[in-house]
Short mmCIF file of N, CA and C in Angstrom, two decimals:
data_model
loop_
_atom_site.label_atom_id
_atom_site.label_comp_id
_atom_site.label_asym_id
_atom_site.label_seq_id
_atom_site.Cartn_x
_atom_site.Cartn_y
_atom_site.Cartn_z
N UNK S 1 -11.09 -4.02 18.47
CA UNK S 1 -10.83 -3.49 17.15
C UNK S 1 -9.93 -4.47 16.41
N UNK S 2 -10.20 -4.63 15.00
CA UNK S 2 -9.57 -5.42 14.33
C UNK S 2 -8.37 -4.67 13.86
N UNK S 3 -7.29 -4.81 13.74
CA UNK S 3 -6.29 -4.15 13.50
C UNK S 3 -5.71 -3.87 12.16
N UNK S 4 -6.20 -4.99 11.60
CA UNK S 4 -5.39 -5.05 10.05
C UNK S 4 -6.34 -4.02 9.02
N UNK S 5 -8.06 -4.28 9.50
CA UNK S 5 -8.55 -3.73 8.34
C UNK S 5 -8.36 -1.72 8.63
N UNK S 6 -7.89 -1.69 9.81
CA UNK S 6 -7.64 -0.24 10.40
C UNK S 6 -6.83 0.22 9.93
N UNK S 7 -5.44 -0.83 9.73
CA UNK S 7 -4.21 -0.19 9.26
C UNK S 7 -4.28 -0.01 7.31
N UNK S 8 -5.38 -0.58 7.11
CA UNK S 8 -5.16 -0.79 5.67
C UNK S 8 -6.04 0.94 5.15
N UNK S 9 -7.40 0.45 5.77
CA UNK S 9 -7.89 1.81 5.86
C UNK S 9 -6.95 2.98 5.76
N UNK S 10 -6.00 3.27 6.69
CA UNK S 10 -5.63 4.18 7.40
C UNK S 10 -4.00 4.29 6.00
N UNK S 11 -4.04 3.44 5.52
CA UNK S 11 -2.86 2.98 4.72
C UNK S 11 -3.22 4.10 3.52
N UNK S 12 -4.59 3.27 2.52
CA UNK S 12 -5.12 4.03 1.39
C UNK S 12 -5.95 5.73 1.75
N UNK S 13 -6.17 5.98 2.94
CA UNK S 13 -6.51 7.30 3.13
C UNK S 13 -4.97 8.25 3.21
N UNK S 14 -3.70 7.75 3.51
CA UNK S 14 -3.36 8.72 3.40
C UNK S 14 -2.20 8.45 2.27
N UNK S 15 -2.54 7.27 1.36
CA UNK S 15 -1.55 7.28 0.29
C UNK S 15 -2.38 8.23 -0.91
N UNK S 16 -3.29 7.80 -0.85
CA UNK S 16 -4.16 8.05 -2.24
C UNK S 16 -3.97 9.92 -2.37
N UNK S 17 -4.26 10.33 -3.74
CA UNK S 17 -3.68 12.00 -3.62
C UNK S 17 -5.03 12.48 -3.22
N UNK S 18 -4.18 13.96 -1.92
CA UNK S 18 -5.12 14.98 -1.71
C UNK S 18 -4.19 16.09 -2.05
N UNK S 19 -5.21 17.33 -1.07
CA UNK S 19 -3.93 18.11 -1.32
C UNK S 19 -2.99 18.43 -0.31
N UNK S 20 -2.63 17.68 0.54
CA UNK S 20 -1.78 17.58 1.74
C UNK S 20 -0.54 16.87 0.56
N UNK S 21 -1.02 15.93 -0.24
CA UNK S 21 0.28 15.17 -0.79
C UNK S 21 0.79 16.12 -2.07
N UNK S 22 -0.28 16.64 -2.50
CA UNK S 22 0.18 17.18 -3.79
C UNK S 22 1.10 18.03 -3.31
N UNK S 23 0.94 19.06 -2.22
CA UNK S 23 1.93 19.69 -1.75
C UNK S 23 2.68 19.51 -0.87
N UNK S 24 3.57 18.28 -0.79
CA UNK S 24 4.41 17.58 0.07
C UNK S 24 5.17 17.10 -0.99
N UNK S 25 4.81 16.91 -2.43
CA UNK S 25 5.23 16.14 -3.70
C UNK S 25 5.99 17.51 -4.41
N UNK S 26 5.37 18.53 -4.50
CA UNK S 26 5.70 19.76 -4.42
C UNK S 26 6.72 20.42 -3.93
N UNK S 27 6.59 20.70 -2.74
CA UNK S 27 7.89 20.52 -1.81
C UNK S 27 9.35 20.12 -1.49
N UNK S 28 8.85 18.66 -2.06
CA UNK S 28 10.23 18.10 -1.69
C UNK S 28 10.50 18.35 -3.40
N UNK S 29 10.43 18.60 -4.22
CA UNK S 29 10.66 18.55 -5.46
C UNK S 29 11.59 19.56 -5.29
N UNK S 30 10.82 20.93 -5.11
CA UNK S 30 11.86 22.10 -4.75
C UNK S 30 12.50 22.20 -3.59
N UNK S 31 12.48 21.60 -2.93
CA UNK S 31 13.66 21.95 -1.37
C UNK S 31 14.25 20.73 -0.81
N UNK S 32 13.62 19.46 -1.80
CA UNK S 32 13.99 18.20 -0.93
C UNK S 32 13.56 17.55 0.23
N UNK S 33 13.67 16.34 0.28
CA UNK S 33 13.07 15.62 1.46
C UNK S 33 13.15 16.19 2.48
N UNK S 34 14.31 16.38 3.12
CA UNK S 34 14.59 16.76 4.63
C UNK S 34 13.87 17.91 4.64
N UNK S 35 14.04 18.77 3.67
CA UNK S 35 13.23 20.07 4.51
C UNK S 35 11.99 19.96 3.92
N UNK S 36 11.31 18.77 3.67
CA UNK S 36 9.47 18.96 4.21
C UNK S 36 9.40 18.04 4.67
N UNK S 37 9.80 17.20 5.96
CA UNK S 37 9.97 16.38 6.52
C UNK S 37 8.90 17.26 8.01
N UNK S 38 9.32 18.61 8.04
CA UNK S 38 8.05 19.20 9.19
C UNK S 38 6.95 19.30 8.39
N UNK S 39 6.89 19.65 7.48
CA UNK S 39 5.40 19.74 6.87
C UNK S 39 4.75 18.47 6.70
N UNK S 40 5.28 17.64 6.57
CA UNK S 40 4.92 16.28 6.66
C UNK S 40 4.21 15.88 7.94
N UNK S 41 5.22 16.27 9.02
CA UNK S 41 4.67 15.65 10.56
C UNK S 41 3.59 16.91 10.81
N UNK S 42 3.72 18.18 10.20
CA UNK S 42 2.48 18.93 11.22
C UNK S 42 1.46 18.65 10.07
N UNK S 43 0.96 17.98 8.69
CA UNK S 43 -0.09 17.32 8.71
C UNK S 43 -0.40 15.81 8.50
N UNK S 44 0.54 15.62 9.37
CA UNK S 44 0.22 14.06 9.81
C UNK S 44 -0.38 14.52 11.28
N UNK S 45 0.28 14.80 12.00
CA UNK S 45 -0.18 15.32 13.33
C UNK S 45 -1.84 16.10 13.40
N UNK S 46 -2.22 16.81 12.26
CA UNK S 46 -3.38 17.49 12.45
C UNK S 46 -4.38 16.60 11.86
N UNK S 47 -3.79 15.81 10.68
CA UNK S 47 -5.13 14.89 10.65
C UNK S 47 -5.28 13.79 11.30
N UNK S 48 -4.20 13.26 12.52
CA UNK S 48 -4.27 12.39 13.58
C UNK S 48 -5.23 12.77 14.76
N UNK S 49 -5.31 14.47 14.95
CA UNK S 49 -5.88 15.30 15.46
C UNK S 49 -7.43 15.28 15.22
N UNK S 50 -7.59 15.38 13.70
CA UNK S 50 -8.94 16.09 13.67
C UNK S 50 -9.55 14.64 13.82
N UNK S 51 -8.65 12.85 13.40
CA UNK S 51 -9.57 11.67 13.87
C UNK S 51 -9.72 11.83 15.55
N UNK S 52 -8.83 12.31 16.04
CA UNK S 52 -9.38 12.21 17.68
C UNK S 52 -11.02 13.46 17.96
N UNK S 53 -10.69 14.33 17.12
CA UNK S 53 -11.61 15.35 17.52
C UNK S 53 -13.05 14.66 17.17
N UNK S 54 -13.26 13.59 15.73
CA UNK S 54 -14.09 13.01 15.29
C UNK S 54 -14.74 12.20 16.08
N UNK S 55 -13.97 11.69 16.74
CA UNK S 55 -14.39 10.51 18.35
C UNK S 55 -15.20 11.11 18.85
N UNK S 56 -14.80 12.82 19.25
CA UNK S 56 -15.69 13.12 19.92
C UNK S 56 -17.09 13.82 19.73
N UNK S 57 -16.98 13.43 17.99
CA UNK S 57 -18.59 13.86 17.44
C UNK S 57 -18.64 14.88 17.05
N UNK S 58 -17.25 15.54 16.29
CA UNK S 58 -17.22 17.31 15.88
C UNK S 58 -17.29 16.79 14.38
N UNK S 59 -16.68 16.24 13.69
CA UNK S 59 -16.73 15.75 12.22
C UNK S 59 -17.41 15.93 11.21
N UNK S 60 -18.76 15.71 11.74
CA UNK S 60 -19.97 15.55 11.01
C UNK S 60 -20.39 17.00 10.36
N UNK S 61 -20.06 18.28 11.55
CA UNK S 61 -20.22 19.43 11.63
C UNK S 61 -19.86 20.04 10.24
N UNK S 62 -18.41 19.83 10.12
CA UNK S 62 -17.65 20.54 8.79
C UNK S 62 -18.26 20.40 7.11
N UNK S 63 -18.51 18.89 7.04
CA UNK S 63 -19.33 17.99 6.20
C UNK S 63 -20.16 19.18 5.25
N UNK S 64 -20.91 19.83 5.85
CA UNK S 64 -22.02 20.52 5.76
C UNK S 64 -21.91 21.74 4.80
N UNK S 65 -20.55 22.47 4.79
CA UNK S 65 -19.58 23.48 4.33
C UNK S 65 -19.35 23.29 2.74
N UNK S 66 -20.13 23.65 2.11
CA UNK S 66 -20.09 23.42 0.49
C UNK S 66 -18.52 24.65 0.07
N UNK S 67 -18.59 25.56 0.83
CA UNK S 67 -17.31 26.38 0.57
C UNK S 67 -16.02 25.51 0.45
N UNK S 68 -15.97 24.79 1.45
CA UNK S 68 -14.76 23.86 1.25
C UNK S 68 -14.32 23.14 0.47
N UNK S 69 -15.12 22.68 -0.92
CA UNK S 69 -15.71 22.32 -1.78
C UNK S 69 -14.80 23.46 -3.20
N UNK S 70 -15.74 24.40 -2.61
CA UNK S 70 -15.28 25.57 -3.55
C UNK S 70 -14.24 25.92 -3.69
N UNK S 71 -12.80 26.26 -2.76
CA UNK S 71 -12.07 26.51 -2.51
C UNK S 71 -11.00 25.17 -2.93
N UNK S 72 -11.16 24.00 -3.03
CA UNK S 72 -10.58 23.25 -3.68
C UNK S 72 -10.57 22.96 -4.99
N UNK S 73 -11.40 23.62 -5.39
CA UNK S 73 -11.85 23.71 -7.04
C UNK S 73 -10.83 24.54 -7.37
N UNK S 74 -11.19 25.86 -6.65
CA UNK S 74 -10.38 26.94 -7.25
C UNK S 74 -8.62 26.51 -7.06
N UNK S 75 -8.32 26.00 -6.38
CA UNK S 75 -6.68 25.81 -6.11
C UNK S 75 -6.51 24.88 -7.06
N UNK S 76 -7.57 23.32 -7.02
CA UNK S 76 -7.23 22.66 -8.35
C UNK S 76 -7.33 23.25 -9.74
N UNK S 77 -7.80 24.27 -9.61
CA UNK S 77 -7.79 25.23 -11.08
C UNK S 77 -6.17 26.13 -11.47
N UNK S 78 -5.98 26.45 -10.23
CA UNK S 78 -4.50 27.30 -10.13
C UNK S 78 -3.44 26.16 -10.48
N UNK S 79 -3.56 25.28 -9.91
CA UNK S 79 -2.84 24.32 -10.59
C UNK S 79 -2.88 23.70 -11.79
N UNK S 80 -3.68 23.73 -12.40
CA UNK S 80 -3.94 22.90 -13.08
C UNK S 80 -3.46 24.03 -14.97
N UNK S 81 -3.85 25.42 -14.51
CA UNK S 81 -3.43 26.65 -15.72
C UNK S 81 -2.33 26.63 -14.87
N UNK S 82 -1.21 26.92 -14.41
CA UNK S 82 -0.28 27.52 -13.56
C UNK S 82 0.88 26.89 -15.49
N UNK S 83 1.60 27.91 -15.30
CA UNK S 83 2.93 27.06 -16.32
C UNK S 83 3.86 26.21 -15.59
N UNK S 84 4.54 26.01 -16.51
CA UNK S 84 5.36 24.97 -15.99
C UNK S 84 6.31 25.41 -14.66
N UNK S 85 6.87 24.75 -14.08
CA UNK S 85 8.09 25.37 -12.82
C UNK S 85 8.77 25.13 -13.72
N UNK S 86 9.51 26.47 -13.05
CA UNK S 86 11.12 27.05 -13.72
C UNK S 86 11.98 25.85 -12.22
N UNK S 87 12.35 24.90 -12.74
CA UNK S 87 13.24 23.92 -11.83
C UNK S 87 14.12 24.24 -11.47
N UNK S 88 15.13 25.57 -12.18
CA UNK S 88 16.31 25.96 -11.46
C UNK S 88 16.01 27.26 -11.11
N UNK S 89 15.05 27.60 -10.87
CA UNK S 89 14.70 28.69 -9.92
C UNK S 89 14.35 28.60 -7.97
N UNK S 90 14.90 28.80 -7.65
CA UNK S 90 14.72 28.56 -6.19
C UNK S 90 14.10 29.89 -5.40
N UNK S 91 13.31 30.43 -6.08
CA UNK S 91 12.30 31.35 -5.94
C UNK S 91 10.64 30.75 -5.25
N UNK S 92 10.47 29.68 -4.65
CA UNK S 92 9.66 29.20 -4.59
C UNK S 92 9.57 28.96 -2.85
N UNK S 93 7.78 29.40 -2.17
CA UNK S 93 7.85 28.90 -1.02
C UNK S 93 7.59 27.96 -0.22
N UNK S 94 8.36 27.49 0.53
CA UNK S 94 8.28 26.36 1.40
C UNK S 94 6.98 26.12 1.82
N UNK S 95 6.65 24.65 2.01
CA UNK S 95 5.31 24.41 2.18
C UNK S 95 5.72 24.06 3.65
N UNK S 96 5.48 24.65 5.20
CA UNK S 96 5.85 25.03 6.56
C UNK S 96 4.48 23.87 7.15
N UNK S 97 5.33 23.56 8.08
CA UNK S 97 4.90 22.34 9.29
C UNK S 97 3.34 23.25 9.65
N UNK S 98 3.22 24.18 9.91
CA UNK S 98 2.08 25.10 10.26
C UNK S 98 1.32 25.29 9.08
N UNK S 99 1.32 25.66 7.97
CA UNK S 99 0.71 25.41 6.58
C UNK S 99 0.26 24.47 6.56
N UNK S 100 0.73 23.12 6.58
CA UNK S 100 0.15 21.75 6.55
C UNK S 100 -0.87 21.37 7.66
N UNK S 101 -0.48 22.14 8.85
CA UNK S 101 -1.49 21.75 9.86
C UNK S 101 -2.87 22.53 9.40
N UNK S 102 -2.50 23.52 9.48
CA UNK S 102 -3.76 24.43 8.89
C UNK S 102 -4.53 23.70 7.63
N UNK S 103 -3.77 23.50 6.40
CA UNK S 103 -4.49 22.79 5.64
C UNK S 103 -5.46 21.50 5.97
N UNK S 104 -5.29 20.97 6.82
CA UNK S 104 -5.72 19.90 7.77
C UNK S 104 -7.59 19.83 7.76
N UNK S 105 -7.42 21.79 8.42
CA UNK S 105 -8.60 21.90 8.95
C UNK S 105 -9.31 22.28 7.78
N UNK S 106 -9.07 22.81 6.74
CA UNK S 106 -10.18 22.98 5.37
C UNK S 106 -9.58 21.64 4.60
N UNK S 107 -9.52 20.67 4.28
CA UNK S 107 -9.03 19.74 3.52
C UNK S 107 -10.21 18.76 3.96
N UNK S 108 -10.73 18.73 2.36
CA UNK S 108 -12.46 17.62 2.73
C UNK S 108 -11.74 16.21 2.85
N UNK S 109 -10.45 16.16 2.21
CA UNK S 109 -10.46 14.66 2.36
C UNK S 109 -10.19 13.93 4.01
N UNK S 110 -9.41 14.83 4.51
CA UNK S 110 -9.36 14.45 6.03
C UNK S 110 -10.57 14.71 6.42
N UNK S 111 -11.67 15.37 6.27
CA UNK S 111 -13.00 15.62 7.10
C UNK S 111 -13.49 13.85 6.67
N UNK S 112 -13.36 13.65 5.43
CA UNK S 112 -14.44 12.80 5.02
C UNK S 112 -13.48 11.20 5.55
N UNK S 113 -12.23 11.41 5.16
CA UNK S 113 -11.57 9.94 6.41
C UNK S 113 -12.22 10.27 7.49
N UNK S 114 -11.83 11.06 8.52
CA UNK S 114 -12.05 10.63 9.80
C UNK S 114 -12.94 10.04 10.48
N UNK S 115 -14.64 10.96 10.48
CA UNK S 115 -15.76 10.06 11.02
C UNK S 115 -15.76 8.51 10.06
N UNK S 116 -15.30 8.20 8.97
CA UNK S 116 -15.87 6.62 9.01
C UNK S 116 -14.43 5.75 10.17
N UNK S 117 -13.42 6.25 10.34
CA UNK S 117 -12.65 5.83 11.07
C UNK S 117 -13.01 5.51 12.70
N UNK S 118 -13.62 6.55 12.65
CA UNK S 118 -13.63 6.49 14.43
C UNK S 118 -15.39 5.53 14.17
N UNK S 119 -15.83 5.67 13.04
CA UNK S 119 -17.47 5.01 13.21
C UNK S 119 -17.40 3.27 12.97
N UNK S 120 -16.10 2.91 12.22
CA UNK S 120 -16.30 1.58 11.69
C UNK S 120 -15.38 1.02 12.89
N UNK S 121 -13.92 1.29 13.12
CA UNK S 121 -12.68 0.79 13.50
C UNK S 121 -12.92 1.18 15.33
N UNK S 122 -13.70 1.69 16.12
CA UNK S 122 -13.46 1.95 17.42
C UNK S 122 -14.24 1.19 17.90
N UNK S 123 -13.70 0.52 18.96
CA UNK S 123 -14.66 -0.52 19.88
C UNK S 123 -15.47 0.23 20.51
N UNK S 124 -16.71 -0.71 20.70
CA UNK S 124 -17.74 -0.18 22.16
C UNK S 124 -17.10 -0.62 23.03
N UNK S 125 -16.57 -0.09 23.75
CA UNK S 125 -15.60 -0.23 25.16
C UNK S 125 -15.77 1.01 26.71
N UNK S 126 -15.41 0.14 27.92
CA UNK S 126 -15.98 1.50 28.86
C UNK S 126 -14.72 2.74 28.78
N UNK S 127 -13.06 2.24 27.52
CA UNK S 127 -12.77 3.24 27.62
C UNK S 127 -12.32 3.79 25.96
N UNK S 128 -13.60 4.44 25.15
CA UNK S 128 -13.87 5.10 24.43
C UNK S 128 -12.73 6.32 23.64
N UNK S 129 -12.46 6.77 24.28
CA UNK S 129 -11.07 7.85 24.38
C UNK S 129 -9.92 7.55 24.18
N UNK S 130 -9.75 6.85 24.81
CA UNK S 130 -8.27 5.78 24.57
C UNK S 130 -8.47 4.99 23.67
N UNK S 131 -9.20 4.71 23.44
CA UNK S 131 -9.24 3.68 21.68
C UNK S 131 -9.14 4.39 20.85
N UNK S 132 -9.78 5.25 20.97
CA UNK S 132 -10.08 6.47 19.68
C UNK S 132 -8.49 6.87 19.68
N UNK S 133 -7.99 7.37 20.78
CA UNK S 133 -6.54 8.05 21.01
C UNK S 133 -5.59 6.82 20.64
N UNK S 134 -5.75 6.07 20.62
CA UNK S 134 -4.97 4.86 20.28
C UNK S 134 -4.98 5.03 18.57
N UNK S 135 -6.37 4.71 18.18
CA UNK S 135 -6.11 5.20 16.42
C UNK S 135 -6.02 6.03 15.81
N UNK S 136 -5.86 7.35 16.79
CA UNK S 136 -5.34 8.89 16.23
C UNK S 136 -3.32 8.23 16.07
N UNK S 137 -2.92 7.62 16.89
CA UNK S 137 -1.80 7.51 17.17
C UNK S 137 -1.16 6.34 15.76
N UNK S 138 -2.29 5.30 15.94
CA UNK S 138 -1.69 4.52 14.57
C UNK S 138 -1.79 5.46 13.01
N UNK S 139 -3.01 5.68 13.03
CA UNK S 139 -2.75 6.77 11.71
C UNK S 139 -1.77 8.01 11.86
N UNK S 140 -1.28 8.75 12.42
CA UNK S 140 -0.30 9.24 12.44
C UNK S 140 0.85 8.36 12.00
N UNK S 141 0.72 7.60 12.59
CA UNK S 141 2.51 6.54 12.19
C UNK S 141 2.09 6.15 10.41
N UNK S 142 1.13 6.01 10.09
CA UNK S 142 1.07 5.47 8.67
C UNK S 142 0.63 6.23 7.93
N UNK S 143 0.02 7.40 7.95
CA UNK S 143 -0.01 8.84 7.85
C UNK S 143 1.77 9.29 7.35
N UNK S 144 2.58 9.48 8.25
CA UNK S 144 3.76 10.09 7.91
C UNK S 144 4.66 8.97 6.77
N UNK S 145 4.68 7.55 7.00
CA UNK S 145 5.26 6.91 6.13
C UNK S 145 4.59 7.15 4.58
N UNK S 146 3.34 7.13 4.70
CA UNK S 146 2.83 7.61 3.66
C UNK S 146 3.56 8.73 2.55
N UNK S 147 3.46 9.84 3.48
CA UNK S 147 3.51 11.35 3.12
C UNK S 147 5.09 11.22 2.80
N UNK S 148 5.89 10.67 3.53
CA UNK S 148 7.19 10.38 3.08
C UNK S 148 7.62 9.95 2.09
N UNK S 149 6.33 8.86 0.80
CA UNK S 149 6.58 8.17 -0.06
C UNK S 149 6.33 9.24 -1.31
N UNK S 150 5.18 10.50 -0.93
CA UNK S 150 5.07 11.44 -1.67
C UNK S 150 6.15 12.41 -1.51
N UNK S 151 6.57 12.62 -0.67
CA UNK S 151 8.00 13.28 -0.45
C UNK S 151 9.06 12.93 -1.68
N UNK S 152 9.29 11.72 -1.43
CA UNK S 152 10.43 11.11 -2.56
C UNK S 152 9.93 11.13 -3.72
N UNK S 153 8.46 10.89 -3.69
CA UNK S 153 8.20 10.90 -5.91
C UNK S 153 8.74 12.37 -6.30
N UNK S 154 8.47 13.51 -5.05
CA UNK S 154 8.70 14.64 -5.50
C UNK S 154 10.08 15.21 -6.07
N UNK S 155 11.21 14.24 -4.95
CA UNK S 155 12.70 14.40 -5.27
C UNK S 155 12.72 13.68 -6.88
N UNK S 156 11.91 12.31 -6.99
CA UNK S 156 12.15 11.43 -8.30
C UNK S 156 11.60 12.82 -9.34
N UNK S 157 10.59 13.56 -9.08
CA UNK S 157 10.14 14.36 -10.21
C UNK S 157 10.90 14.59 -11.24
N UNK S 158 11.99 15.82 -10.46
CA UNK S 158 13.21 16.70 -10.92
C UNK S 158 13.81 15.77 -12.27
N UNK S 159 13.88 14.69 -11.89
CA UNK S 159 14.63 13.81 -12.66
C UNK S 159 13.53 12.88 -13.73
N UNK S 160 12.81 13.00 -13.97
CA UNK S 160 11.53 11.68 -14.87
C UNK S 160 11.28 13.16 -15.60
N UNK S 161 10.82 13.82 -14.85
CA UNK S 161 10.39 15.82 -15.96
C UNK S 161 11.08 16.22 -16.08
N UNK S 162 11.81 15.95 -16.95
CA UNK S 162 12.87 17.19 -17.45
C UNK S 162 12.50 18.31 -18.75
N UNK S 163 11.35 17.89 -19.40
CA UNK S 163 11.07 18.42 -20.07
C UNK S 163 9.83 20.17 -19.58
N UNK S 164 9.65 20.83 -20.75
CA UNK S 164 8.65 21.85 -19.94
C UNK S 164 6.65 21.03 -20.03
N UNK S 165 7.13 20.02 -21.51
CA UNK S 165 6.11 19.83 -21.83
C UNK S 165 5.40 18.59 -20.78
N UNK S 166 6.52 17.81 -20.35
CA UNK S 166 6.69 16.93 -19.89
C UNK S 166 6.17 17.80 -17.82
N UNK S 167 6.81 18.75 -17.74
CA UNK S 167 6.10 19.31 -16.25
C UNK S 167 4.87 19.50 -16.26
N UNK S 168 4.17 20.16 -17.54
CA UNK S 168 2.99 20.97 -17.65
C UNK S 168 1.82 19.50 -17.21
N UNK S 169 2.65 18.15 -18.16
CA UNK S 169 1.32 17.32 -18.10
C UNK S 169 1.17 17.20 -16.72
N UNK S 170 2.55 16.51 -16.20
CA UNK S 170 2.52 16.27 -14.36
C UNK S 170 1.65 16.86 -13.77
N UNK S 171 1.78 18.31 -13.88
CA UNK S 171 0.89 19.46 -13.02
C UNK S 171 -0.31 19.17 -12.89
N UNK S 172 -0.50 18.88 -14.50
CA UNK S 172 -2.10 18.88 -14.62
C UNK S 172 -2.78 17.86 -14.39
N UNK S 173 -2.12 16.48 -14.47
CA UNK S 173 -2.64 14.91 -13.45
C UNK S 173 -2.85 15.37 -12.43
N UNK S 174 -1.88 16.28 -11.60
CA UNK S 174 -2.01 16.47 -10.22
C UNK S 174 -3.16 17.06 -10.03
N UNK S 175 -2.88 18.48 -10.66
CA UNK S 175 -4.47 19.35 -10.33
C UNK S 175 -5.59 18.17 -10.70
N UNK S 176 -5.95 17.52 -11.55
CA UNK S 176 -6.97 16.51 -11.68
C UNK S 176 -7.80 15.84 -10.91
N UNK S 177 -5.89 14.72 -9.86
CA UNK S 177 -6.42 14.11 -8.51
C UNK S 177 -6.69 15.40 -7.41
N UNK S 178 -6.15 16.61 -7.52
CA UNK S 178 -6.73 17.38 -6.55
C UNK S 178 -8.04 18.01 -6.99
N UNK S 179 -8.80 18.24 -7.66
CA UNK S 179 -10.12 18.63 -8.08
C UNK S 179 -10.69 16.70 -7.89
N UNK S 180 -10.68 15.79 -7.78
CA UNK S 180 -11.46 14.44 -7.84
C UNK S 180 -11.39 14.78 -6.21
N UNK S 181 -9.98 14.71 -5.81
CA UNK S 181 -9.94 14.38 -4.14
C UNK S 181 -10.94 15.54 -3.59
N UNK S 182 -11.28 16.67 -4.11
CA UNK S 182 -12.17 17.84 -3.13
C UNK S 182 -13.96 17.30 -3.81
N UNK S 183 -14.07 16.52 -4.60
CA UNK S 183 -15.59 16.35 -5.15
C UNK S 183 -15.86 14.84 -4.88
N UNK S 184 -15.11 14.06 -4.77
CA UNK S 184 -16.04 12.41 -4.85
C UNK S 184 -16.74 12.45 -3.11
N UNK S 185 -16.01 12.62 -2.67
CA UNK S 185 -16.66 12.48 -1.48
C UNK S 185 -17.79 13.12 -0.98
N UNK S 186 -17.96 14.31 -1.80
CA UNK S 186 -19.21 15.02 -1.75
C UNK S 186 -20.30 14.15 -2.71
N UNK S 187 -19.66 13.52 -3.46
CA UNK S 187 -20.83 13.06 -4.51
C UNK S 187 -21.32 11.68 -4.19
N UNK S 188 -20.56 11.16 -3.23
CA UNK S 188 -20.97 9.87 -3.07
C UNK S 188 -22.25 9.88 -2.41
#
């Protein structure tokens, strides 16, 4: 396996927005870095997960699920009408290490990374498993630095939006890349 074009891969799949980041950006906005620092690792950990599960030829399966599809529409819609956040309200819930994992498993954009990962980047080798488990392990590590960088835009938010008019647009870029991130990959 070539290493660099793996890590780069593995770089823009988990910088680029889904909705694992939108709500990690989210998150740390209202509660701060440290405390979505687990939500961070349990979906870094589950989509490190579902590339090992891909190795073993489950991937393709989910693909198929136009609901999953649907269901990202509708959340990019909730976001996208939602009003502005009340910023000094601390009425808001934590996005939980278990939430993120779960999101993992309906989230098209991790379905649609994984099989080209394990199809382009894994050697023909007699040990198959361990390679694969080897690049569940590097994307995790660049996976979480990632999610960490959306972490902090979220702390920078508080401070660049201060306005209501100025939150509403944010929101609605976001909902945007989250309605693109649940459809290109279906359309390609």
């Amino acid at each position: 396996m070539n290493l660099l074009p793996f890590l780069l891969f593995a770089f823009v799949a988990s910088i680029t927005p889904g909705p694992t980041n939108i709500l990690v950006l989210a998150n740390s906005q209202h509660f701060g870095v440290k405390n979505t620092v687990s939500a961070i690792l349990g979906g870094c950990i589950a989509a490190s997960a579902i590339v090992l599960v891909s190795g073993a030829g489950e991937g393709e399966v989910l693909r198929q699920y136009p609901l999953i599809r649907q269901v990202m529409s509708w959340a990019s819609w909730q976001l996208f009408s939602a009003p502005a956040a009340n910023l000094s309200s601390r009425r808001h819930v934590r996005f939980t290490a278990r939430a993120a994992a779960l999101l993992q498993v309906v989230n098209p954009k991790t379905w649609m990374m994984a099989p080209p990962v394990v199809s382009l980047f894994a050697p023909a080798s007699d040990h198959a498993f361990r390679d694969v488990a080897l690049m569940a392990l590097g994307f995790l590590a660049i996976s979480v630095v990632c999610l960490l960088c959306w972490a902090w835009l979220g702390k920078a938010v508080n401070r660049i939006f201060r306005t209501t008019v100025a939150m509403v647009r944010f929101q609605r870029a976001m909902a945007l890349c989250l309605f693109i991130s649940a459809w290109t990959g279906m359309l390609a």
